[in-house]
Coordinates of C-alpha atoms and ligand atoms in Angstrom, one line a residue:
X1 CA 57.3 110.2 30.8
X2 CA 55.7 112.8 28.5
X3 CA 52.2 112.5 27.2
X4 CA 53.3 111.5 23.7
X5 CA 55.2 108.4 24.8
X6 CA 53.5 105.1 24.1
X7 CA 54.9 102.7 26.6
X8 CA 54.7 99.1 25.6
X9 CA 57.4 97.6 27.8
X10 CA 55.4 96.8 30.9
X11 CA 57.0 93.4 31.2
X12 CA 60.3 95.2 31.9
X13 CA 58.7 97.4 34.5
X14 CA 55.5 99.4 35.1
X15 CA 54.8 103.0 36.3
X16 CA 54.0 103.2 40.0
X17 CA 50.3 104.1 40.4
X18 CA 49.7 107.5 41.9
X19 CA 47.9 106.2 45.0
X20 CA 50.6 103.6 45.6
X21 CA 53.2 106.4 45.6
X22 CA 51.0 108.5 48.0
X23 CA 50.7 105.6 50.4
X24 CA 54.4 105.1 50.3
X25 CA 55.1 108.8 51.0
X26 CA 52.9 108.6 54.1
X27 CA 54.7 105.5 55.2
X28 CA 58.0 107.3 54.9
X29 CA 57.1 110.6 56.4
X30 CA 54.6 109.6 59.1
X31 CA 54.8 105.9 59.8
X32 CA 58.5 105.7 59.8
X33 CA 58.9 103.7 63.0
X34 CA 61.1 100.6 63.2
X35 CA 58.7 97.7 63.6
X36 CA 61.2 96.0 66.0
X37 CA 61.0 98.9 68.5
X38 CA 58.9 98.6 71.6
X39 CA 56.7 101.8 71.7
X40 CA 53.2 101.7 70.5
X41 CA 53.8 103.5 67.2
X42 CA 56.4 100.9 66.3
X43 CA 54.2 98.0 67.4
X44 CA 51.4 99.4 65.2
X45 CA 53.8 99.1 62.2
X46 CA 54.7 95.5 63.2
X47 CA 50.9 94.7 63.4
X48 CA 50.4 96.3 60.0
X49 CA 53.2 94.3 58.5
X50 CA 51.6 91.1 59.7
X51 CA 48.3 92.1 58.1
X52 CA 50.0 92.9 54.8
X53 CA 51.8 89.6 54.7
X54 CA 48.5 87.8 55.2
X55 CA 46.9 90.0 52.6
X56 CA 49.5 89.3 49.9
X57 CA 49.4 85.6 50.8
X58 CA 45.6 85.6 50.3
X59 CA 46.2 87.2 46.9
X60 CA 48.2 84.1 46.0
X61 CA 45.7 81.6 47.6
X62 CA 48.6 80.5 49.8
X63 CA 47.4 79.9 53.3
X64 CA 49.8 77.1 54.4
X65 CA 53.2 78.9 54.2
X66 CA 55.2 81.9 55.0
X67 CA 55.9 85.0 52.8
X68 CA 59.3 86.5 53.2
X69 CA 59.9 90.0 51.8
X70 CA 62.9 90.4 49.6
X71 CA 64.5 93.1 47.5
X72 CA 62.7 91.8 44.4
X73 CA 62.3 88.9 42.1
X74 CA 66.1 88.4 41.7
X75 CA 66.7 88.0 45.4
X76 CA 63.6 85.7 45.8
X77 CA 64.9 83.5 43.0
X78 CA 68.5 83.4 44.4
X79 CA 67.1 82.6 47.8
X80 CA 65.1 79.7 46.4
X81 CA 68.1 78.3 44.5
X82 CA 70.9 78.9 47.0
X83 CA 69.2 78.6 50.4
X84 CA 67.3 75.3 50.0
X85 CA 69.0 72.2 51.2
X86 CA 70.1 69.9 48.4
X87 CA 72.4 66.8 48.6
X88 CA 75.7 67.6 47.0
X89 CA 75.8 66.2 43.4
X90 CA 72.0 65.8 43.2
X91 CA 70.1 66.8 40.1
X92 CA 68.6 70.2 39.6
X93 CA 66.2 70.9 36.7
X94 CA 65.9 74.4 35.3
X95 CA 63.8 75.6 32.4
X96 CA 65.9 76.7 29.5
X97 CA 63.9 79.9 29.2
X98 CA 64.2 81.0 32.8
X99 CA 65.1 84.6 33.7
X100 CA 68.8 85.1 34.3
X101 CA 68.3 85.4 38.0
X102 CA 67.6 81.6 37.8
X103 CA 69.7 80.7 34.8
X104 CA 72.9 82.3 35.9
X105 CA 72.5 81.1 39.5
X106 CA 71.9 77.6 38.2
X107 CA 75.2 77.7 36.3
X108 CA 76.9 78.7 39.6
X109 CA 75.3 75.6 41.3
X110 CA 76.7 73.6 38.4
X111 CA 80.2 74.9 39.1
X112 CA 79.6 73.9 42.7
X113 CA 79.2 70.2 41.6
X114 CA 75.4 69.8 41.2
X115 CA 74.1 67.9 38.3
X116 CA 72.2 70.9 36.7
X117 CA 70.2 70.0 33.6
X118 CA 68.0 72.3 31.5
X119 CA 64.5 71.5 30.3
X120 CA 64.0 72.5 26.6
X121 CA 61.3 74.9 25.6
X122 CA 58.8 74.9 22.8
X123 CA 58.3 77.6 20.2
X124 CA 55.9 79.6 22.5
X125 CA 58.6 79.7 25.2
X126 CA 57.0 77.2 27.6
X127 CA 58.7 74.0 28.8
X128 CA 58.3 70.9 26.6
X129 CA 56.6 68.4 29.0
X130 CA 57.8 65.3 27.2
X131 CA 61.4 66.5 27.3
X132 CA 61.0 67.5 31.0
X133 CA 59.8 64.0 31.9
X134 CA 63.0 62.6 30.4
X135 CA 65.1 64.6 32.9
X136 CA 63.3 63.3 36.0
X137 CA 65.0 60.7 38.2
X138 CA 64.8 60.0 41.9
X139 CA 68.1 62.0 42.3
X140 CA 66.2 65.3 41.5
X141 CA 66.4 67.6 44.6
X142 CA 65.2 70.9 43.1
X143 CA 63.2 72.1 40.1
X144 CA 62.7 75.7 39.0
X145 CA 60.2 76.4 36.2
X146 CA 58.7 79.9 35.7
X147 CA 55.0 80.4 35.9
X148 CA 54.9 82.8 32.9
X149 CA 57.7 83.6 30.5
X150 CA 59.1 87.1 30.6
X151 CA 60.1 86.6 26.9
X152 CA 56.8 85.4 25.4
X153 CA 54.2 85.5 28.2
X154 CA 53.7 81.8 27.7
X155 CA 52.2 80.1 30.8
X156 CA 53.8 76.8 32.0
X157 CA 51.5 74.0 33.2
X158 CA 53.1 74.3 36.7
X159 CA 50.6 72.1 38.4
X160 CA 51.3 69.2 36.0
X161 CA 55.1 69.7 36.2
X162 CA 54.9 69.6 40.0
X163 CA 52.8 66.4 39.9
X164 CA 55.2 64.7 37.5
X165 CA 58.2 65.8 39.6
X166 CA 56.8 64.6 42.9
X167 CA 55.8 61.2 41.5
X168 CA 59.4 60.4 40.6
X169 CA 61.2 62.5 43.3
X170 CA 58.8 63.0 46.2
X171 CA 61.3 65.0 48.3
X172 CA 62.3 67.4 45.5
X173 CA 61.6 71.1 46.1
X174 CA 59.6 72.8 43.4
X175 CA 60.1 76.5 42.8
X176 CA 58.3 78.7 40.3
X177 CA 59.2 82.2 39.4
X178 CA 55.9 84.0 39.4
X179 CA 57.2 87.5 38.6
X180 CA 55.5 87.8 35.3
X181 CA 52.3 85.9 36.4
X182 CA 51.3 87.5 39.7
X183 CA 48.7 90.2 39.1
X184 CA 48.2 89.2 35.5
X185 CA 46.5 85.8 35.9
X186 CA 44.8 84.1 38.8
X187 CA 47.6 82.7 40.9
X188 CA 46.5 79.8 43.2
X189 CA 49.5 78.3 44.9
X190 CA 47.5 75.7 46.7
X191 CA 46.3 74.4 43.3
X192 CA 49.7 74.7 41.7
X193 CA 51.3 72.7 44.6
X194 CA 54.6 74.5 44.4
X195 CA 56.9 74.7 47.5
X196 CA 58.4 78.1 46.6
X197 CA 57.1 81.0 44.5
X198 CA 58.8 84.3 43.7
X199 CA 57.0 87.7 43.0
X200 CA 58.1 91.3 42.4
X201 CA 56.2 94.5 42.9
X202 CA 57.4 96.6 40.0
X203 CA 55.8 94.4 37.4
X204 CA 52.3 95.3 38.8
X205 CA 52.6 99.1 39.3
X206 CA 54.3 98.8 42.6
X207 CA 57.8 100.1 43.5
X208 CA 61.1 98.6 42.4
X209 CA 63.3 96.9 44.9
X210 CA 60.6 94.9 46.7
X211 CA 59.3 91.4 46.2
X212 CA 58.7 88.2 48.1
X213 CA 59.4 84.5 48.3
X214 CA 56.6 82.3 49.4
X215 CA 57.7 79.2 51.3
X216 CA 55.3 76.4 51.8
X217 CA 55.2 74.9 55.4
X218 CA 57.7 72.0 55.7
X219 CA 60.1 73.3 53.1
X220 CA 63.5 73.8 54.5
X221 CA 65.1 77.1 53.6
X222 CA 68.3 78.5 55.2
X223 CA 68.5 82.3 56.0
X224 CA 70.1 84.5 53.3
X225 CA 71.1 87.4 55.6
X226 CA 72.1 87.1 59.2
X227 CA 71.7 89.8 61.8
X228 CA 68.8 91.2 63.7
X229 CA 66.5 88.2 62.9
X230 CA 63.8 90.1 60.9
X231 CA 61.6 88.1 58.5
X232 CA 61.6 85.2 61.1
X233 CA 65.3 85.0 60.9
X234 CA 65.3 84.4 57.1
X235 CA 66.4 87.8 56.0
X236 CA 67.8 90.2 58.6
X237 CA 67.7 93.9 58.1
X238 CA 65.1 96.6 59.0
X239 CA 62.0 95.9 57.0
X240 CA 61.4 98.2 53.9
X241 CA 58.0 99.2 55.2
X242 CA 57.3 102.0 52.7
X243 CA 57.9 99.7 49.8
X244 CA 56.0 96.8 51.4
X245 CA 53.0 99.2 51.8
X246 CA 53.3 100.2 48.1
X247 CA 53.5 96.5 47.1
X248 CA 50.4 95.8 49.1
X249 CA 48.5 98.6 47.5
X250 CA 49.5 97.5 44.0
X251 CA 48.4 93.9 44.8
X252 CA 45.1 95.2 46.1
X253 CA 44.4 96.9 42.8
X254 CA 45.9 94.2 40.5
X255 CA 44.5 91.1 42.2
X256 CA 41.3 92.2 44.0
X257 CA 39.9 95.5 42.8
X258 CA 40.7 95.7 39.1
X259 CA 41.6 92.2 38.0
X260 CA 38.6 91.4 35.7
X261 CA 38.5 94.9 34.2
X262 CA 42.2 95.0 33.4
X263 CA 42.3 91.5 32.2
X264 CA 39.6 92.1 29.6
X265 CA 40.9 95.6 28.6
X266 CA 44.6 94.4 28.2
X267 CA 43.6 91.2 26.4
X268 CA 41.6 93.3 24.0
X269 CA 44.5 95.6 23.2
X270 CA 46.8 92.6 22.7
X271 CA 44.3 90.7 20.5
X272 CA 43.8 93.9 18.4
X273 CA 47.6 94.4 18.1
X274 CA 48.1 90.8 17.0
X275 CA 45.3 91.1 14.4
X276 CA 46.6 94.4 13.0
X277 CA 50.1 93.2 12.7
X278 CA 48.9 90.1 10.9
X279 CA 46.7 92.2 8.6
X280 CA 49.2 95.0 7.9
X281 CA 52.7 93.6 8.1
X282 CA 54.0 91.0 5.7
X283 CA 55.6 87.8 7.1
X284 CA 55.2 88.6 10.8
X285 CA 55.5 85.6 13.0
X286 CA 53.4 85.7 16.2
X287 CA 55.5 83.9 18.8
X288 CA 53.1 84.2 21.8
X289 CA 50.4 81.7 22.0
X290 CA 47.5 84.0 22.8
X291 CA 45.4 81.1 24.3
X292 CA 48.1 80.1 26.8
X293 CA 49.8 83.2 28.0
X294 CA 49.5 86.2 30.3
X295 CA 47.2 88.8 28.7
X296 CA 49.7 91.6 28.5
X297 CA 52.5 90.2 26.4
X298 CA 52.8 89.8 22.6
X299 CA 56.1 88.7 21.3
X300 CA 56.5 88.7 17.5
X301 CA 59.3 88.3 15.0
X302 CA 59.6 90.6 12.0
X303 CA 61.3 89.5 8.8
X304 CA 64.8 90.7 7.6
X305 CA 65.3 93.2 10.4
X306 CA 67.1 93.2 13.7
X307 CA 64.9 93.7 16.8
X308 CA 67.3 96.3 18.3
X309 CA 67.3 98.3 15.1
X310 CA 63.5 98.4 14.9
X311 CA 63.2 99.2 18.6
X312 CA 65.5 102.2 18.2
X313 CA 63.7 103.4 15.0
X314 CA 60.4 103.3 16.9
X315 CA 61.8 105.6 19.6
X316 CA 61.5 108.7 17.3
X317 CA 57.8 108.0 17.2
X318 CA 57.8 108.0 21.0
X319 CA 57.1 104.3 21.1
X320 CA 59.0 102.2 23.7
X321 CA 59.0 98.4 23.2
X322 CA 61.2 95.5 24.4
X323 CA 63.3 92.8 22.7
X324 CA 62.7 90.3 25.5
X325 CA 64.4 90.4 28.8
X326 CA 65.5 94.0 29.7
X327 CA 67.9 92.6 32.2
X328 CA 70.6 91.1 30.1
X329 CA 71.7 91.1 26.5
X330 CA 73.3 87.6 27.1
X331 CA 70.0 86.2 28.0
X332 CA 68.3 87.7 24.9
X333 CA 70.8 86.0 22.6
X334 CA 70.4 82.7 24.5
X335 CA 66.6 82.9 24.1
X336 CA 66.2 83.8 20.5
X337 CA 68.0 80.7 19.3
X338 CA 65.6 78.4 21.2
X339 CA 62.3 79.3 19.5
X340 CA 62.9 77.5 16.2
X341 CA 62.5 80.6 14.1
X342 CA 63.9 80.6 10.5
X343 CA 67.0 82.7 9.7
X344 CA 65.0 85.6 8.3
X345 CA 63.0 86.0 11.5
X346 CA 65.5 84.9 14.2
X347 CA 66.9 88.4 14.9
X348 CA 63.7 90.3 14.5
X349 CA 62.1 89.7 17.8
X350 CA 60.1 92.5 19.5
X351 CA 58.2 92.1 22.8
X352 CA 55.1 94.3 23.2
X353 CA 53.8 94.4 26.8
X354 CA 50.8 96.4 27.7
X355 CA 49.1 97.8 30.8
X356 CA 45.7 99.3 31.6
X357 CA 47.2 102.7 30.7
X358 CA 47.3 101.9 27.0
X359 CA 44.6 102.3 24.4
X360 CA 43.3 101.0 21.0
X361 CA 44.4 104.3 19.4
X362 CA 47.9 103.8 20.7
X363 CA 47.9 100.3 19.1
X364 CA 46.9 101.9 15.7
X365 CA 49.7 104.4 16.0
X366 CA 52.2 101.7 16.8
X367 CA 51.2 99.5 13.9
X368 CA 51.4 102.4 11.5
X369 CA 54.9 103.4 12.8
X370 CA 56.1 99.8 12.4
X371 CA 54.8 99.7 8.9
X372 CA 56.7 102.9 8.0
X373 CA 59.9 101.9 9.7
X374 CA 59.9 98.4 8.2
X375 CA 59.5 99.9 4.8
X376 CA 62.6 102.0 5.3
X377 CA 64.6 99.4 7.0
X378 CA 63.9 96.4 4.8
X379 CA 63.5 98.1 1.4
X380 CA 66.7 100.0 1.7
X381 CA 68.4 97.2 3.7
X382 CA 69.6 99.5 6.4
X383 CA 69.5 96.6 8.9
Ligands
PLP401 N1 61.9 86.9 37.0 C1 61.3 87.3 35.9 C2 60.5 86.3 35.1 C3 61.5 88.6 35.5 O1 60.8 89.0 34.4 C4 62.2 89.5 36.3 C5 62.4 90.9 35.9 O2 62.5 91.2 34.7 C6 62.8 89.0 37.5 C7 62.7 87.7 37.8 C8 63.7 89.9 38.4 O3 62.8 90.6 39.2 P1 63.4 92.0 39.9 O4 63.6 93.0 38.8 O5 62.4 92.4 40.9 O6 64.7 91.6 40.6

């Protein structure tokens, strides 16, 4: 990325920090031994892997369970959905705003004969608790509600949702997709009470293609891949040690070393962006509830313009933003109808997502560019 690019799509992915990349390079070129081999160099890698697993678990306050490395959030979510034991025909509750790796998978389970129901969301993208309660019966075997929304940054009250679920269906397995939450807010799995939790490294300045599924002790999960028995038999295949090292280094920075500093810096940028948009742009709707969301996401709706059109018109200023989930255009269209926006704003959604690499000056530049582009796009109706 050149110096002039202003990158505000960090919920889609983040740049890998330089020291993360360096540690990965060393793992590839020097510490390349297969941890299943028997000589001391390989045993050292196996020992290091065990330490990393404990380290990442401690970053989630998750002492009483296992962490299985996966190829990312999508695989962790698919494993949660497809590899847990559920009586045929039992009820599965999924949040309507879930990422496609849950939503599309849930539709597959529906096709297999499960009673899949979707919990409606509120205008900030979080699950409507009263509506959720109405879906609970003692036939519920599985629930998946994301910790933070990739569309709005809204944080679900997962602890409450777990409590409500277990009261009615004590044996139900509760999964939460923590991909947008881990590293952004304090994640305490013991306090949340979830059985399964998914994370992904590339949302917190780690490499792409690596993530993990946390499984609380006592939760029955079948293996996804069979073979050499790695990951305690859950996911065979030689461990992706370089990426795991990168993930670990990114977690160390995001959760332990720089959490407070980044949280206040990024919240300040977001607060400033929100204020400036409200002050300088007519009729902007702020969708993200700043009080109840991860600090890095601000989703807004502009009037009488299509989000995609504005997104592309900002590219010539070197500004890169999102229109919600980068993963699927189907998902984007599904989501925007759920927020209760009026017709003039419904298509004008833009998601800004920041990182510690942004600045207040960049926010000023972005707001100025939006003002200019909206003037052209809306005054001359080139929408
Ligand atoms: N879950 C959420 C909430 C996401 O935002 C994403 C990525 O955008 C994923 C899951 C998928 O993660 P990965 O890209 O690591 O497969």
